[in-house]
Tab-separated table of C-alpha atoms and ligand atoms in Angstrom:
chain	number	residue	atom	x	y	z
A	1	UNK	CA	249.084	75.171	194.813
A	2	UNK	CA	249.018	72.018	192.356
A	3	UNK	CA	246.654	71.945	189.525
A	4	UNK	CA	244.182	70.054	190.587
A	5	UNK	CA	243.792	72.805	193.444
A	6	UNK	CA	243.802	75.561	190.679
A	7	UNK	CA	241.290	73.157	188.729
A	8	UNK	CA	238.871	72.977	192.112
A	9	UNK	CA	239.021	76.886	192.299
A	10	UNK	CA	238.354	77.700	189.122
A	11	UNK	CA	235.598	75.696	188.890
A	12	UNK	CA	234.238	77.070	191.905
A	13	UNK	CA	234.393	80.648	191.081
A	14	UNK	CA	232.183	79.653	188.100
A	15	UNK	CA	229.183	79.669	190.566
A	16	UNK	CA	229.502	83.389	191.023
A	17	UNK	CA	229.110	84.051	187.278
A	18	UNK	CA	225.276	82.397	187.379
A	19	UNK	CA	224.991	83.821	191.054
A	20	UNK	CA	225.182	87.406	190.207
A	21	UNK	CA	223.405	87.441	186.501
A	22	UNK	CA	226.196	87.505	184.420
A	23	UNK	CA	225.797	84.796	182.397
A	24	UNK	CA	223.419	83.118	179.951
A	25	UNK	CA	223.399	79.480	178.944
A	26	UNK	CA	227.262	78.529	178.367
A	27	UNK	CA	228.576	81.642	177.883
A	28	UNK	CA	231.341	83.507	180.016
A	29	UNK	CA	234.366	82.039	181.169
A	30	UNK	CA	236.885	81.774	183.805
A	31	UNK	CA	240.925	80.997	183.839
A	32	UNK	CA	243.253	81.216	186.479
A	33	UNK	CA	247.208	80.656	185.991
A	34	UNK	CA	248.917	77.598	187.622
A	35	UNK	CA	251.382	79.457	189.779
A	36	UNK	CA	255.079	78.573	189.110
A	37	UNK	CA	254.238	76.773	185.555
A	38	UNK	CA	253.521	77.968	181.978
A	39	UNK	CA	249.756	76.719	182.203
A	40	UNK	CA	246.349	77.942	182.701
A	41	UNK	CA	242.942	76.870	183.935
A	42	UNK	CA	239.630	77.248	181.804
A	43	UNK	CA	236.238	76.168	181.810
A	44	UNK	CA	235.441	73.737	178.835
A	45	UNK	CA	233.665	74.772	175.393
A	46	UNK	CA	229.763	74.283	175.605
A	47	UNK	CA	229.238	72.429	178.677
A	48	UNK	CA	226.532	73.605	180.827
A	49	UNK	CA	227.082	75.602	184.500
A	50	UNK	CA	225.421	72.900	186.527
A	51	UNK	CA	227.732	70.124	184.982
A	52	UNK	CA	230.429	71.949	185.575
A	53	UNK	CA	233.374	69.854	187.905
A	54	UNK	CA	236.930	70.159	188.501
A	55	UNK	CA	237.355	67.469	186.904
A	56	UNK	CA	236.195	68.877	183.930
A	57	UNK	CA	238.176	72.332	183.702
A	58	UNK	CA	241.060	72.317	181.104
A	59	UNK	CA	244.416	72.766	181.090
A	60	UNK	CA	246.715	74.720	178.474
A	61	UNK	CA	250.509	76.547	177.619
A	62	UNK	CA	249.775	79.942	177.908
A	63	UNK	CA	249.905	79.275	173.740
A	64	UNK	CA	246.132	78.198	174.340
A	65	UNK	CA	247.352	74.529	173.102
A	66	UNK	CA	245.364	71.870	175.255
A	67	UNK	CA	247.540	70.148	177.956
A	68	UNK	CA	245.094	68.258	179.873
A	69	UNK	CA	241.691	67.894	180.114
A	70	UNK	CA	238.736	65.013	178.494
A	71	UNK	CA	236.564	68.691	176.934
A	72	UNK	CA	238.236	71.143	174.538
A	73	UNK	CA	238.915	74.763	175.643
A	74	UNK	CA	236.778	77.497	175.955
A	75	UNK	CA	236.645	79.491	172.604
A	76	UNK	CA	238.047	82.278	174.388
A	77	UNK	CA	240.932	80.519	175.433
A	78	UNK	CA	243.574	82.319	172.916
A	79	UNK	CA	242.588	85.809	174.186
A	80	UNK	CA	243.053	84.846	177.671
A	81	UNK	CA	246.455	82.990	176.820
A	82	UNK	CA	247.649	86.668	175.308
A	83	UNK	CA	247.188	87.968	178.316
A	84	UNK	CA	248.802	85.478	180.774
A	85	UNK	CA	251.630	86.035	178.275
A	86	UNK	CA	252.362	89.729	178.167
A	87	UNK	CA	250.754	90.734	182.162
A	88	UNK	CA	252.546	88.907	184.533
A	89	UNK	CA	251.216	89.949	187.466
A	90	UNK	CA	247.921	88.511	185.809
A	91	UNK	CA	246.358	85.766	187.499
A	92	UNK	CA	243.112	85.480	186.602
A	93	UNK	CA	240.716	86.434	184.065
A	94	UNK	CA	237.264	86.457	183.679
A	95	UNK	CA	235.085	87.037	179.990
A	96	UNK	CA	231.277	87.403	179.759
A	97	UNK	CA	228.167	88.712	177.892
A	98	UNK	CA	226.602	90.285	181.161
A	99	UNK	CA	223.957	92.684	179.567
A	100	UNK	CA	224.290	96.152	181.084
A	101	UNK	CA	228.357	96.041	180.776
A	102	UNK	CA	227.302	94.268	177.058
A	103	UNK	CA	224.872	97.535	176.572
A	104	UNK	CA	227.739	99.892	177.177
A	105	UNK	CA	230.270	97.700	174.962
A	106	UNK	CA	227.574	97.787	172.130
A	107	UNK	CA	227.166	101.564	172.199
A	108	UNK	CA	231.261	101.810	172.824
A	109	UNK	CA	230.609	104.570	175.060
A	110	UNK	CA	233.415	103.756	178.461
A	111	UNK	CA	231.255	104.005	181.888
A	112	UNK	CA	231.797	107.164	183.353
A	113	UNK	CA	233.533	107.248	186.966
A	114	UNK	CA	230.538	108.909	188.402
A	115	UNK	CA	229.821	107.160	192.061
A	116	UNK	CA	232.290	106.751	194.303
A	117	UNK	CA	232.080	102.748	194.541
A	118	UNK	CA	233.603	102.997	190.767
A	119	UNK	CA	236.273	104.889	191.852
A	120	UNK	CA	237.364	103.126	194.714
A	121	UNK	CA	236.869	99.780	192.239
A	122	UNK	CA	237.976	100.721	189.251
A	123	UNK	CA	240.208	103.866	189.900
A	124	UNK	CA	238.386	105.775	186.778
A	125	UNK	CA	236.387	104.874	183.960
A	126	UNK	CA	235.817	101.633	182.678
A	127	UNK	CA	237.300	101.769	179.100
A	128	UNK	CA	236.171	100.718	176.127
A	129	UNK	CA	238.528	98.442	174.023
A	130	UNK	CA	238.892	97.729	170.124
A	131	UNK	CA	236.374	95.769	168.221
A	132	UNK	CA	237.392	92.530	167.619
A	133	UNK	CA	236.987	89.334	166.018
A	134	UNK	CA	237.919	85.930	167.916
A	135	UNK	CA	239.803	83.357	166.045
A	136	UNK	CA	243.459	85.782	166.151
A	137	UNK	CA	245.159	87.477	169.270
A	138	UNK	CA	243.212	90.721	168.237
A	139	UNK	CA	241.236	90.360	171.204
A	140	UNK	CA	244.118	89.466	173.288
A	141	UNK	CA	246.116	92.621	172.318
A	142	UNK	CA	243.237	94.928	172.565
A	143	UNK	CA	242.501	93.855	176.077
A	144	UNK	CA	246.469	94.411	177.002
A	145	UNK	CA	246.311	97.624	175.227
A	146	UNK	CA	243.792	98.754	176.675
A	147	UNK	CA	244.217	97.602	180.050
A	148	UNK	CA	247.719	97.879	180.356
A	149	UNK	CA	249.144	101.085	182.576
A	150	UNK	CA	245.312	102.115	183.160
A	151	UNK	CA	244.169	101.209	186.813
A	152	UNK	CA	240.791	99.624	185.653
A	153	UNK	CA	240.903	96.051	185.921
A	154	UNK	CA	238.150	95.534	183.201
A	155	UNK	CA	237.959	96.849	179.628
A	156	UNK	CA	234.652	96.150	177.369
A	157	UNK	CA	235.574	95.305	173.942
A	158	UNK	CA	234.044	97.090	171.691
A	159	UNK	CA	230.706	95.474	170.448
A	160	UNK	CA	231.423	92.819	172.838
A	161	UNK	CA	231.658	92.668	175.804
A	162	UNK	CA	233.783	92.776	179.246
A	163	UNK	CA	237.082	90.988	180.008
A	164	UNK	CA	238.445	91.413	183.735
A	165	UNK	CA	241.903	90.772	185.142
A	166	UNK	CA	242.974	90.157	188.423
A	167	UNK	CA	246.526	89.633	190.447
A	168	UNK	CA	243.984	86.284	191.605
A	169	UNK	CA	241.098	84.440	189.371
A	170	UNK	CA	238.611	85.435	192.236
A	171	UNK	CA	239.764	89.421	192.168
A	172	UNK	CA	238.906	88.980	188.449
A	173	UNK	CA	235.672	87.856	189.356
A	174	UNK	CA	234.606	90.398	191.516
A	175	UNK	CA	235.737	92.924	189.164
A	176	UNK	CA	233.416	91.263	186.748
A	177	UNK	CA	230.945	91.325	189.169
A	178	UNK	CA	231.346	94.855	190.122
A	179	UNK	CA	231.799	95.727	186.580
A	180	UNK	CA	228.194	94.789	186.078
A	181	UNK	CA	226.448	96.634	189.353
A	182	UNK	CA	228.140	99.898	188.346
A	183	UNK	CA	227.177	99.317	184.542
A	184	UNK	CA	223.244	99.168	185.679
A	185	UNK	CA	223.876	101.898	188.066
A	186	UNK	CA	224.856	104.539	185.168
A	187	UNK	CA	222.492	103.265	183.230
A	188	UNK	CA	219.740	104.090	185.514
A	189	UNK	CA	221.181	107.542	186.627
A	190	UNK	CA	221.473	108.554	182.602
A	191	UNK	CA	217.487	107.623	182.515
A	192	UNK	CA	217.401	110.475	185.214
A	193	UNK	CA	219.702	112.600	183.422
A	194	UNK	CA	222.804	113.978	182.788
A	195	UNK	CA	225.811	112.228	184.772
A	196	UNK	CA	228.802	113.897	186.063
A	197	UNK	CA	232.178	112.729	186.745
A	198	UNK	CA	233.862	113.032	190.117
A	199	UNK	CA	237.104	115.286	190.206
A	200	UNK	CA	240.148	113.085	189.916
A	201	UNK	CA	241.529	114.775	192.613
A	202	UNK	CA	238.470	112.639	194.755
A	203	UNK	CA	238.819	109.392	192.368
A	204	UNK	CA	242.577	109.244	193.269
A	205	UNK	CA	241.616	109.609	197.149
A	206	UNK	CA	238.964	106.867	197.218
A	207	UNK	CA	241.332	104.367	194.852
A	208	UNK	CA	244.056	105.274	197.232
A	209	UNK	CA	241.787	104.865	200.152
A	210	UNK	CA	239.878	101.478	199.097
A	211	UNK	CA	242.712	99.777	197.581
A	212	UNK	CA	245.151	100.188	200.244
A	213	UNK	CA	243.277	100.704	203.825
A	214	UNK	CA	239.998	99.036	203.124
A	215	UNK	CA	238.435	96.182	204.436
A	216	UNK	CA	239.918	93.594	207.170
A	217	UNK	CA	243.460	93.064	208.122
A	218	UNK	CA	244.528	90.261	206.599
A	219	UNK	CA	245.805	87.401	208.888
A	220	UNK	CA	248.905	85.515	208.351
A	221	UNK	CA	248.543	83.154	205.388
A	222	UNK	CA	245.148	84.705	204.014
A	223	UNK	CA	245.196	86.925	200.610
B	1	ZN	ZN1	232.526	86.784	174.194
């Protein structure tokens, strides 16, 4: 895959982030990593979804420095950097604002694991990571921290809001997206009342069950 390929994808997946609500104005971001090379993929600072082009996605060392590309770097760019750096099996990574995963971030309460499309998804609770500020790797270490050895691909930073990961840019964009169905979901069920979580003996099953047998066999050369 060359880098204008990983350029044409990335912009691409962009479309899902304004498809599915996630995003407001310029906010939210995606990167993918340029397989075989130290480099990512990232949408450009400020520059509106509907102008977005391959052309116009930027490339950086997974230092965050600017390699190629006629914008600057998303302002998230350093945090997704971190973890290209210290997750290899990292692909992709997704950042927004989307409000009900935001509304859980704010009150840094994690999601509880309470409907079986979270388990099979997420493999337990979503968890909440540290509050902090961008302009350091603080929000690069917290997502690693947080998200490294637990089987949730998305963390919501404290007071923030929710970063996904992915072994591919568009598995980190379906976690983002799933991220925000299940966030409304508890939300409305704690309206109702008091929310239970499943056993972990069922959690394990259906993460077991969804992640490995799930869905279509894949055909020679898909993924
Ligand atoms: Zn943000």
């Amino acid at each position: 895959m060359s880098i204008d390929d990983v350029r044409a994808e990335v912009c691409d997946l962009h479309r899902h982030l304004t498809r599915w609500g996630l995003v407001t104005w310029t906010a939210g971001n995606v990167s993918a990593r340029v397989p075989g090379k130290d480099l990512l993929v990232i949408k450009p600072s400020g520059v509106e979804y509907d102008s977005l082009t391959p052309e116009s996605m930027v490339v950086c060392d997974l230092d965050g420095k600017l390699v190629e590309g006629e914008h600057s770097p998303s302002s998230d760019t350093a945090s997704h950097a971190y973890v290209y750096r210290h997750m290899p099996e990292v692909n992709g990574v997704v950042h927004t604002h989307s409000p009900y995963a935001t509304a859980w971030a704010a009150l840094g309460e994690p999601i509880p694991c309470s409907i079986t499309a979270m388990a099979d998804e997420f493999g337990g609770d979503i968890p909440i990571g540290p509050f902090a500020l961008i302009g350091s790797d603080d929000i690069g270490r917290g997502i690693v921290e947080t998200l490294r050895g637990s089987r949730s691909p998305a963390v919501l930073m404290r007071q923030h809001g929710p970063f996904t990961i992915g072994p591919t840019a568009k598995a980190a964009v379906k976690a983002a997206v799933m991220c925000e169905d299940v966030a409304r979901t508890l939300h409305l069920a704690r309206q109702l009342g008091p929310v239970d979580r499943l056993p972990a003996t069922a959690v394990d099953r259906l993460f077991d069950r969804y992640q490995n047998v799930y869905g279509q066999p894949l055909m020679e050369g898909q993924q």
